[in-house]
Tab-separated table of C-alpha atoms in Angstrom:
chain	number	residue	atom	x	y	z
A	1	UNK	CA	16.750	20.264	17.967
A	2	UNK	CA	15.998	23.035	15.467
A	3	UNK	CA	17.950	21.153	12.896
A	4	UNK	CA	16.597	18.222	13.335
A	5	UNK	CA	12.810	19.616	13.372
A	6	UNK	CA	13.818	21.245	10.098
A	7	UNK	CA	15.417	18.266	8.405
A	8	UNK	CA	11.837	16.453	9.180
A	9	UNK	CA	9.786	18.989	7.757
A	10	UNK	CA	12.126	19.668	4.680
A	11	UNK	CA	11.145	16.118	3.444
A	12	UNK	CA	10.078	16.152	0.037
A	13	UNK	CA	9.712	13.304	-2.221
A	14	UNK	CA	12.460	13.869	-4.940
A	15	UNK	CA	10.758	11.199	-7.598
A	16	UNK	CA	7.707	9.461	-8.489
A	17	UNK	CA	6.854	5.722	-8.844
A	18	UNK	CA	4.608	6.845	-11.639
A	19	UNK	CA	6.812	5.817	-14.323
A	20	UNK	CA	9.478	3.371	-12.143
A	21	UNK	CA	10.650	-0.308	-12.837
A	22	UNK	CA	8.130	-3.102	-12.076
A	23	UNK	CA	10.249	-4.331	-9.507
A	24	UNK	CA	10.348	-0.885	-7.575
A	25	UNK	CA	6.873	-0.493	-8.250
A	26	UNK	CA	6.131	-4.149	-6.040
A	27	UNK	CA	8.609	-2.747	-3.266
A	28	UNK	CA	6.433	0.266	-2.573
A	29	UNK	CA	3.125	-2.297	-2.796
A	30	UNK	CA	2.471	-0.215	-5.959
A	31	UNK	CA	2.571	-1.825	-9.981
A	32	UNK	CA	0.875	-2.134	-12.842
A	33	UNK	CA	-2.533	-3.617	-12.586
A	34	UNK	CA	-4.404	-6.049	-15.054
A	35	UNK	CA	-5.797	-3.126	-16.530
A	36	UNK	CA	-2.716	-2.017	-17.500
A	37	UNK	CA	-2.473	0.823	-15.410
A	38	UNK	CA	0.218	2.072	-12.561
A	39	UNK	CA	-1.548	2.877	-9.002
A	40	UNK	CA	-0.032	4.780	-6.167
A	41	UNK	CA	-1.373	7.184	-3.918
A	42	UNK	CA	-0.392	9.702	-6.176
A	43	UNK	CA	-2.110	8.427	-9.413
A	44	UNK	CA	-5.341	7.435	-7.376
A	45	UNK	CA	-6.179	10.349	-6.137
A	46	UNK	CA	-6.530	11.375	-9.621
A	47	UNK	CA	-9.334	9.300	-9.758
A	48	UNK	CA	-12.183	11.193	-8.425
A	49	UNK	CA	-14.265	8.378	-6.890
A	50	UNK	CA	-11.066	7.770	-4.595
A	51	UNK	CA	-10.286	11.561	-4.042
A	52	UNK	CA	-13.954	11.519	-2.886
A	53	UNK	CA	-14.071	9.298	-0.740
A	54	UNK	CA	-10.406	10.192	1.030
A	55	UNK	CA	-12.251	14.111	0.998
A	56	UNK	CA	-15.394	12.520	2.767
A	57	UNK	CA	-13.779	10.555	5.580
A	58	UNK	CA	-10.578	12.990	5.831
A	59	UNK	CA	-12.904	16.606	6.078
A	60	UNK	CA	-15.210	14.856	8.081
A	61	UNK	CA	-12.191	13.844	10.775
A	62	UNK	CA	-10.883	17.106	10.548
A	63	UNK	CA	-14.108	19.265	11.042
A	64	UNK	CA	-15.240	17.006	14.323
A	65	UNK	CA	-14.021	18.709	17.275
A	66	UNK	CA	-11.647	16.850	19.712
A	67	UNK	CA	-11.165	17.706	23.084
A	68	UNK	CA	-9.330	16.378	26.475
A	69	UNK	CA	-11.427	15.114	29.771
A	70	UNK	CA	-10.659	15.111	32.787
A	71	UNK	CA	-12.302	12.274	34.966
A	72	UNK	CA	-14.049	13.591	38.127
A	73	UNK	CA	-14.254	12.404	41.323
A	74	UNK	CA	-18.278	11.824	41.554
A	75	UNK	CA	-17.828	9.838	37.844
A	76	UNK	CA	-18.549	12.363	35.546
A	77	UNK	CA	-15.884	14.242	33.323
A	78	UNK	CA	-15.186	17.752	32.477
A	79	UNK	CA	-13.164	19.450	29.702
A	80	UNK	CA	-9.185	19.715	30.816
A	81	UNK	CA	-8.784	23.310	29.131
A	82	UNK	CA	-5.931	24.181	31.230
A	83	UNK	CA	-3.623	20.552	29.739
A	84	UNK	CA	-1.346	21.385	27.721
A	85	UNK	CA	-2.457	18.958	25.306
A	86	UNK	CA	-5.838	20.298	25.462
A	87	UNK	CA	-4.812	23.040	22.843
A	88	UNK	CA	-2.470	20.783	20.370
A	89	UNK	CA	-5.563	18.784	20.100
A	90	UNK	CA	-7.901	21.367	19.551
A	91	UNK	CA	-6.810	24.559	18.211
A	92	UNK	CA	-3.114	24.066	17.150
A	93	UNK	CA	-1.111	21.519	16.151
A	94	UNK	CA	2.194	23.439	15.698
A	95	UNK	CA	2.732	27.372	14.870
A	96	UNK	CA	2.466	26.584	11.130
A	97	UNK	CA	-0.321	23.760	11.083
A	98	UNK	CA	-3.475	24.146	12.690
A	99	UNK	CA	-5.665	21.086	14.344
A	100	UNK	CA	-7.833	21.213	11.466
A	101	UNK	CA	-5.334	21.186	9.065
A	102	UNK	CA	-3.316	18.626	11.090
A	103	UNK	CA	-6.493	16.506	11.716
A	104	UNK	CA	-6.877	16.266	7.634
A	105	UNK	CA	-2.956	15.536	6.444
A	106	UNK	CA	-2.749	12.659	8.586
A	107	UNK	CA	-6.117	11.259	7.808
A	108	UNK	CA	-5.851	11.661	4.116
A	109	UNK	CA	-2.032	9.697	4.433
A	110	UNK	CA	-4.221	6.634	6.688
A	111	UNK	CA	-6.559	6.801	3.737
A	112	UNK	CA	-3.506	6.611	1.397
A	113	UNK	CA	-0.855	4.745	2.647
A	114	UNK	CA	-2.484	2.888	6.105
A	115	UNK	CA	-0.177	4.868	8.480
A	116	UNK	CA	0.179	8.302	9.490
A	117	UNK	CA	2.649	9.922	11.551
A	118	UNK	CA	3.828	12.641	13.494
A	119	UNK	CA	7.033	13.651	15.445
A	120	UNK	CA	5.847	14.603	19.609
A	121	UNK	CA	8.477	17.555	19.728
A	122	UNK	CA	8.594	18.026	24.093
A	123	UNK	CA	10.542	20.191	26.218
A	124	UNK	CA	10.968	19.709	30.092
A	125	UNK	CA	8.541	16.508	29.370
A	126	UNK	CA	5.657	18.619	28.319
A	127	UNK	CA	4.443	17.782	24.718
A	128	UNK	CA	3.990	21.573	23.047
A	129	UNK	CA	4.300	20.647	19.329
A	130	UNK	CA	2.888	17.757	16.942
A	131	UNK	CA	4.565	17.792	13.435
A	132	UNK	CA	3.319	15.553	10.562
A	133	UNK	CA	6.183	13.547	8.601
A	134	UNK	CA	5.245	12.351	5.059
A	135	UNK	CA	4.214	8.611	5.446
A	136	UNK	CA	6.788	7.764	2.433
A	137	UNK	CA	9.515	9.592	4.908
A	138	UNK	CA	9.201	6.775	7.514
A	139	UNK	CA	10.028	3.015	7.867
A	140	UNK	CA	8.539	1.154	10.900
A	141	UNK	CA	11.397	-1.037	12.427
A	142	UNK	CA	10.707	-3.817	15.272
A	143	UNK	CA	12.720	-5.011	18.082
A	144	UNK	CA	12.422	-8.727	17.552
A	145	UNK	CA	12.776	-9.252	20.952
A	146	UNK	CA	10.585	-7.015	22.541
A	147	UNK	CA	8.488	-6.857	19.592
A	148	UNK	CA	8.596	-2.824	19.993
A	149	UNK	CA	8.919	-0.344	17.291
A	150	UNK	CA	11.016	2.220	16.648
A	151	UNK	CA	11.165	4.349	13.599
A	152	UNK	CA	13.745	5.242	11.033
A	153	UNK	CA	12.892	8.726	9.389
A	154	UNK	CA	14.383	9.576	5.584
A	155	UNK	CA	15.238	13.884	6.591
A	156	UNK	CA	15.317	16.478	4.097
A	157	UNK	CA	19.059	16.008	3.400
A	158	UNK	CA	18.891	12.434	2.715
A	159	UNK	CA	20.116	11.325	5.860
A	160	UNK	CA	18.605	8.620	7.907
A	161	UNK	CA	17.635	8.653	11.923
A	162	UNK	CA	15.919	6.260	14.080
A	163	UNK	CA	13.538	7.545	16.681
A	164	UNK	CA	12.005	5.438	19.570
A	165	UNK	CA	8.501	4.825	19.594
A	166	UNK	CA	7.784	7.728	22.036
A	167	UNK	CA	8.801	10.667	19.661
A	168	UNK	CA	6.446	9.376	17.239
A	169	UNK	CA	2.784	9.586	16.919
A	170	UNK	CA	1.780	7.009	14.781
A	171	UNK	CA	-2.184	6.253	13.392
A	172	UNK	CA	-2.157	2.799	11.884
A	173	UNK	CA	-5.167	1.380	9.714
A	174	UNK	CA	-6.231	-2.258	9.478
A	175	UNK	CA	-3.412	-4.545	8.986
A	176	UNK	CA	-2.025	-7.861	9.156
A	177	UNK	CA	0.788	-6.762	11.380
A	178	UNK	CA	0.341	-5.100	14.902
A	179	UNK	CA	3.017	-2.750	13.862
A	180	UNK	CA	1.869	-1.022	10.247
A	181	UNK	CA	-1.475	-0.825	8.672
A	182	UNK	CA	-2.083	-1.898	5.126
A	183	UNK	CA	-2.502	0.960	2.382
A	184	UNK	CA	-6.121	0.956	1.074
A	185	UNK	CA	-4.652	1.957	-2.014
A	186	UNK	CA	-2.541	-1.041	-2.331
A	187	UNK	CA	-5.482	-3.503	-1.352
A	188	UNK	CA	-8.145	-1.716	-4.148
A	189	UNK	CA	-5.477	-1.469	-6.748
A	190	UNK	CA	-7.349	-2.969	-9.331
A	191	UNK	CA	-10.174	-1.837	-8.944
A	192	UNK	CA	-8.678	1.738	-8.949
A	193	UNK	CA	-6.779	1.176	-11.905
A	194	UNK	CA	-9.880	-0.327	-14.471
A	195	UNK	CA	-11.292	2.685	-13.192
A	196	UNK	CA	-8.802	5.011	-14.103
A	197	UNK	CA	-8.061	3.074	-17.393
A	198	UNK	CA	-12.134	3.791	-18.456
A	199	UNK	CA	-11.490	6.811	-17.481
A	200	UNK	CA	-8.408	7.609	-19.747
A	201	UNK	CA	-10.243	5.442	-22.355
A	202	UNK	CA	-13.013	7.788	-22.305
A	203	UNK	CA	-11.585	11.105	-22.550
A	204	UNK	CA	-9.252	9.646	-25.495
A	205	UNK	CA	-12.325	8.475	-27.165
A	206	UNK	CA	-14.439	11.693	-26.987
A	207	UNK	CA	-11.198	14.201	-26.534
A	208	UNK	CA	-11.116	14.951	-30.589
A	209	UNK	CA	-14.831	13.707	-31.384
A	210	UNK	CA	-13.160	10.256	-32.227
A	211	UNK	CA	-16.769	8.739	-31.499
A	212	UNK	CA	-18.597	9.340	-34.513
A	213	UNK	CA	-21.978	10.981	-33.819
A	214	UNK	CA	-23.345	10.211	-37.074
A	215	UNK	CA	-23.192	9.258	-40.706
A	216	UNK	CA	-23.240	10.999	-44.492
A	217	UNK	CA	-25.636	9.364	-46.731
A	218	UNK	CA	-25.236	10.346	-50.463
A	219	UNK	CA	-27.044	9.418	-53.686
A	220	UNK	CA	-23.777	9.171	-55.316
A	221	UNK	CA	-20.501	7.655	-55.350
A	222	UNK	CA	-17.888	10.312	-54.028
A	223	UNK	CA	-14.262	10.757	-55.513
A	224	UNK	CA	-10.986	10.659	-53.271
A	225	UNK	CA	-10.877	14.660	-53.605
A	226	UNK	CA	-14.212	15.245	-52.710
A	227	UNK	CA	-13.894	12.749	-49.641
A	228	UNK	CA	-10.787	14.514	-48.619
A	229	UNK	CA	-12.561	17.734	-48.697
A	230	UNK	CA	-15.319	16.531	-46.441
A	231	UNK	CA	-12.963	14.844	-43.950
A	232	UNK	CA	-10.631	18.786	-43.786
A	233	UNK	CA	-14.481	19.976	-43.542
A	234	UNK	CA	-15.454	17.696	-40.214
A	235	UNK	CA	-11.889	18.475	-38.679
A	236	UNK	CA	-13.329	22.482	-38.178
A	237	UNK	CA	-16.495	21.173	-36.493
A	238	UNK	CA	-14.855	18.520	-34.177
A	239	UNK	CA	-12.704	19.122	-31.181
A	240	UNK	CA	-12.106	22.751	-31.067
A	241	UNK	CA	-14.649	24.042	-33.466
A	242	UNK	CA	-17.385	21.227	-32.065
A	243	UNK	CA	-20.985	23.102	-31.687
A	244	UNK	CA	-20.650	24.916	-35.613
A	245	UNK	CA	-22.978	24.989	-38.115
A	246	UNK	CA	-22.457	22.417	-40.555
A	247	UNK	CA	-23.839	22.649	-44.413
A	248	UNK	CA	-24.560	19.866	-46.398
A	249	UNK	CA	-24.689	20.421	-50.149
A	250	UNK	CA	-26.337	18.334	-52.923
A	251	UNK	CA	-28.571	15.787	-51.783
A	252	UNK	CA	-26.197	14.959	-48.798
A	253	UNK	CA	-28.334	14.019	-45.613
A	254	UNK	CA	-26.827	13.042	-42.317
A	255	UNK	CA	-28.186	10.472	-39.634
A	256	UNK	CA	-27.115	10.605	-36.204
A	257	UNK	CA	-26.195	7.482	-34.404
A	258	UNK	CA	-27.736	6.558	-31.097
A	259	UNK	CA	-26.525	4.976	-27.877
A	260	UNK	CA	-25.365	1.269	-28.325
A	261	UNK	CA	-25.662	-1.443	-26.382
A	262	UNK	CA	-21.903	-1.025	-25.852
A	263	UNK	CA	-21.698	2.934	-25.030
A	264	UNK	CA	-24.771	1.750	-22.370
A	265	UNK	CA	-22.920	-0.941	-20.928
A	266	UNK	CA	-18.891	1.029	-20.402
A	267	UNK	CA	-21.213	3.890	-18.855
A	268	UNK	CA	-22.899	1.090	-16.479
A	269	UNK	CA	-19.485	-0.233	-15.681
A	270	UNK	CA	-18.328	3.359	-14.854
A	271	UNK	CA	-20.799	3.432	-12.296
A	272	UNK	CA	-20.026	-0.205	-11.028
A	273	UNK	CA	-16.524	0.702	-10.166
A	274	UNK	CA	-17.705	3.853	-8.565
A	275	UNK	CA	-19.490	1.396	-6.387
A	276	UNK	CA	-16.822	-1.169	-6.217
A	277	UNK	CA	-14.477	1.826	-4.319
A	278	UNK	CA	-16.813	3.413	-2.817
A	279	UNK	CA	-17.801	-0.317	-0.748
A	280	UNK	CA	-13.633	-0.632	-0.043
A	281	UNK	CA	-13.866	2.839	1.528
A	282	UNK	CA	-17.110	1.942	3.307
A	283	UNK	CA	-18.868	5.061	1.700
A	284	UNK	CA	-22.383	5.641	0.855
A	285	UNK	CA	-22.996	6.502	-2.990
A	286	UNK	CA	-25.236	9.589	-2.080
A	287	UNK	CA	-21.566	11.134	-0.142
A	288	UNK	CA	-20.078	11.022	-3.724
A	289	UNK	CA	-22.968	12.409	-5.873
A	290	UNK	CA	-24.107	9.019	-7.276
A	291	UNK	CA	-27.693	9.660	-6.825
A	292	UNK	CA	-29.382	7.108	-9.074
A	293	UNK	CA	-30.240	4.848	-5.887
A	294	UNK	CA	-30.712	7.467	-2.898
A	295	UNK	CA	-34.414	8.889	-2.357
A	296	UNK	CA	-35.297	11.265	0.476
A	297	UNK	CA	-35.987	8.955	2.329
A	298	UNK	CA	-33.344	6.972	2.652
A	299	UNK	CA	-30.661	9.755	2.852
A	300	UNK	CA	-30.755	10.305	6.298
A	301	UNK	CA	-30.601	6.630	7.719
A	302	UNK	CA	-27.631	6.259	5.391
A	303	UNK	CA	-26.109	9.452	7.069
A	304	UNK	CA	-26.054	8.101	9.885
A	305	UNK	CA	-24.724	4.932	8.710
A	306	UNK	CA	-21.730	6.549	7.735
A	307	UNK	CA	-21.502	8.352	10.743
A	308	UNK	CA	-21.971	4.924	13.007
A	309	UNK	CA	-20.431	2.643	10.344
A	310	UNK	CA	-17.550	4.729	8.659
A	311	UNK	CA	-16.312	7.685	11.097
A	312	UNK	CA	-16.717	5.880	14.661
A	313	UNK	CA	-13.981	3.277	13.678
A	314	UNK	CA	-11.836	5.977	12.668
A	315	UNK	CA	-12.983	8.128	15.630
A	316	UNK	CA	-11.817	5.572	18.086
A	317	UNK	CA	-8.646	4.969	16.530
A	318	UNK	CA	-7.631	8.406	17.281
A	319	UNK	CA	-8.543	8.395	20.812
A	320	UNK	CA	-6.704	5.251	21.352
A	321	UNK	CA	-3.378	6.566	19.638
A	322	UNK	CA	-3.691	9.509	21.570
A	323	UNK	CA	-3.820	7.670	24.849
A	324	UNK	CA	-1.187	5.606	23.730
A	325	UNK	CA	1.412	8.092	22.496
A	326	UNK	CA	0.322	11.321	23.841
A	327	UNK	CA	-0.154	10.551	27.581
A	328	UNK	CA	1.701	9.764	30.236
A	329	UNK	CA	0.769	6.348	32.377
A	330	UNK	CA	-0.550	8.507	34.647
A	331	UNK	CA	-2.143	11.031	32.829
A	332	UNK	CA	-4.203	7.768	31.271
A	333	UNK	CA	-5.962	7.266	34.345
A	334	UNK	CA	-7.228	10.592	34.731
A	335	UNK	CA	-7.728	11.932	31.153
A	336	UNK	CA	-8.895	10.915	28.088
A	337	UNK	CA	-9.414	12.351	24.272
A	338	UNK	CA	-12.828	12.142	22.422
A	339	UNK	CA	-14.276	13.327	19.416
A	340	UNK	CA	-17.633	15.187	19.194
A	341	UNK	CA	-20.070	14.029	17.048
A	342	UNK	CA	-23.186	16.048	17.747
A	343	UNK	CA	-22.546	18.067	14.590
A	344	UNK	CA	-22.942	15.494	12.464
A	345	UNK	CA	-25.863	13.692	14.425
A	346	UNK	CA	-27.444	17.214	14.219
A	347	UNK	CA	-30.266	15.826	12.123
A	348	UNK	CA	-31.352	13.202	14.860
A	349	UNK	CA	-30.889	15.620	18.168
A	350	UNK	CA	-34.524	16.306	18.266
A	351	UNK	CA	-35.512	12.695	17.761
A	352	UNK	CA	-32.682	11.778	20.467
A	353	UNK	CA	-34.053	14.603	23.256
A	354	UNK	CA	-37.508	13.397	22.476
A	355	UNK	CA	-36.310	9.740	23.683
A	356	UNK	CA	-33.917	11.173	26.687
A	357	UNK	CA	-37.289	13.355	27.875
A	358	UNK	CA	-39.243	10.318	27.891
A	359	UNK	CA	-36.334	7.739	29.876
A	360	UNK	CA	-35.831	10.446	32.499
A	361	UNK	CA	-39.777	10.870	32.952
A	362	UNK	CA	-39.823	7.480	33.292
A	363	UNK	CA	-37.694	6.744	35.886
A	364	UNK	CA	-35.111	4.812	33.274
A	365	UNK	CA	-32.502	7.195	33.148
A	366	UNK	CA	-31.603	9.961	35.795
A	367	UNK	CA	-31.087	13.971	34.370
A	368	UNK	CA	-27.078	13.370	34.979
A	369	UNK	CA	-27.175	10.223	33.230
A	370	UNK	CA	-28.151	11.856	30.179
A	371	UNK	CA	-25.758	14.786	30.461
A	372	UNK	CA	-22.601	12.370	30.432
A	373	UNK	CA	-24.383	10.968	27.609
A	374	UNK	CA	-24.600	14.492	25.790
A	375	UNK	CA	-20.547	15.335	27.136
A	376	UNK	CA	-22.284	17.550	29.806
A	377	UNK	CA	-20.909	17.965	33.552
A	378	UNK	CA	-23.450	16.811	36.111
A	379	UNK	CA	-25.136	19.201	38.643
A	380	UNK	CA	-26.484	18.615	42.163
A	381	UNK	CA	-29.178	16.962	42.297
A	382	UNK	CA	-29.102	15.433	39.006
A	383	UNK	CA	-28.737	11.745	40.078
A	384	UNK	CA	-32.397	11.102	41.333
A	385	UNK	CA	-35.089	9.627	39.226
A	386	UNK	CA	-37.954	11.255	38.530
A	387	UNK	CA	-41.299	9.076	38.187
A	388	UNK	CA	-44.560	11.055	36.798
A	389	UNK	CA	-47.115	11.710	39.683
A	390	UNK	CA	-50.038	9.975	37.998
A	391	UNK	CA	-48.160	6.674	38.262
A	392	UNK	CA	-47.396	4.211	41.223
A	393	UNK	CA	-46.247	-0.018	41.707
A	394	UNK	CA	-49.090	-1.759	39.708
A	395	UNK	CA	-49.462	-4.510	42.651
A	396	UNK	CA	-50.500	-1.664	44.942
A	397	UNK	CA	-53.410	-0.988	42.534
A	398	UNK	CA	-54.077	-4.395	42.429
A	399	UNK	CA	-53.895	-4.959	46.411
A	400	UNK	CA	-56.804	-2.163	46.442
């Protein structure tokens, strides 16, 4: 068992696709682009508007804390401390990867690659570690008679092993097949790569002041010598030596050059691919510093769009692969896995208390009612409704 827990974890990716053949590149759902460009996950995340966005949604996963319920007889729930699942979830994954840390590897690969997984190491039938395997690592094989997966893992060594579907804990994004999810990365390939490409045109252009920032004017007609001189002259005061004093001599007079149309426009377009990955990971600009758009005011409803719109998909895809993989049939009817949000809803608690004080006053929503609705246990005497005494049935008033 050792062994085999060490072969999983010694994976490493011995090569890159960064520089492979076409038809290698297509096998992996990489290749070049139109642009011209190679995308995998690798090269993507060195653009920053996708390592962003993975950051955002991965660090915001990670930081949420997740904890196991147990269901209660009188319909309420309390936390199931004493489960041994209840730590792995919460505080620690594994002795070397904590549930932070394990919370962020495998949400960064779904961001990546569209599947995540992890090998469910047990003894006696009680689950006591949860150890992530490189998405690369793993190929997701179906039965196509019972349609159910199994999974054959690439170890450290080179050699292949097939696990059955309950050793492994696998997150799956949206997908065209029940059994894998689709890489994001894959899917917004071109519009990863012409951003990457304006970026590497960009930094070529201004790397060794290639983009002239103005022009000589002189009364007189300059020799070959004298123009080499000047050019030797401008090589001290570009790149390197950029931000010296420059003196003119004789009657020369320089004009700087302005902004053209087309420096305006490949700056616009930079921002409209910003946009253009920011929509495929469903991320609002202000979350990755593109402020030209966002006002006060607007901030915090989009906050909690991405909370609502972005996170909660992700949120529940969690707590249904954890009831899938990581409980037993029975356990499933007693337990359950969720997230807490409150810490990002923080901004909105007062405005959401103000609206619970005002449904229990009004007889709409009981005191224990509201604490199931906050992740609270109930307490005696906590189911009745409460009406305000100044109040009473209108057809009684009318009857008088």
């Amino acid at each position: 068992m050792i062994n085999r827990l060490k072969n999983i974890i010694g994976f490493e990716k011995k090569s890159t696709l960064a520089n492979s053949s076409p038809e290698l590149l297509a096998l992996f759902g990489a290749g070049p682009t139109a642009s011209g460009t190679v995308v995998t996950p690798e090269t993507a995340m060195r653009c920053t508007t996708v390592f962003a966005s993975v950051k955002v949604i991965a660090e915001s996963v990670a930081q949420l804390p997740l904890h196991l319920y147990r269901r209660t007889d009188d319909g309420g729930k309390e936390r199931a401390g004493d489960h041994p699942l209840a730590e792995l979830l919460h505080d620690q994954a594994n002795e070397w990867t904590s549930a932070f840390e394990f919370r962020l590897f495998m949400q960064t690969a779904l961001c990546l690659h569209g599947n995540a997984f992890a090998f469910i190491n047990r003894a006696d039938g009680k689950i006591f570690e949860l150890i992530p395997i490189p998405s690369p690592a793993i190929e997701v094989q179906v039965d196509r008679v019972t349609m159910e997966p199994s999974y054959k893992v690439t170890e450290g060594d080179g050699s292949q092993r097939i696990y059955p579907r309950t050793d492994i804990f696998h997150l799956k994004t949206l997908g065209t097949s029940p059994h894998v999810g689709l890489s994001p990365i894959s899917q917004m390939k071109e519009a990863i790569g012409l951003a990457i490409a304006m970026e590497e045109h960009g930094a070529r252009l201004f790397g060794n002041g290639a983009r002239p920032s103005g022009v000589f004017k002189y009364h007189k007609m300059l020799t070959g010598q004298q123009v080499q001189q000047l050019r030797e002259r401008m090589a001290g005061h570009t790149g390197g030596g950029s931000g010296q004093t420059l003196v003119l001599e004789d009657g020369m007079d320089f004009k700087a050059l302005q902004f053209t149309s087309v420096d305006l426009q490949f700056m616009e377009l930079r921002r409209q691919q910003i946009a253009e990955i920011a929509r495929g990971f469903r991320i609002p600009l202000h979350l990755l510093q593109e402020l030209e758009r966002t006002t006060h005011a607007n901030a915090e409803s989009m906050g909690q769009q991405f909370l609502s719109l972005t996170l909660l998909p992700w949120l529940k895809m969690w707590e249904g692969a954890i009831r899938r993989a990581l409980l037993s049939p029975e356990e499933r009817r007693g337990y359950q896995a969720e997230f807490l949000t409150d810490d990002l809803a923080r901004a909105d608690l007062a405005a959401r208390f103000d609206a619970y004080a005002k449904a229990v006053t009004n007889g709409l929503l009981c005191p224990n009612e509201v604490r199931a609705a906050e992740n609270r246990a109930p307490y005696p005497g906590g189911d009745q409704f409460r009406l305000p005494m100044n109040t009473e049935d209108a057809s009684k008033t009318s009857a008088a």
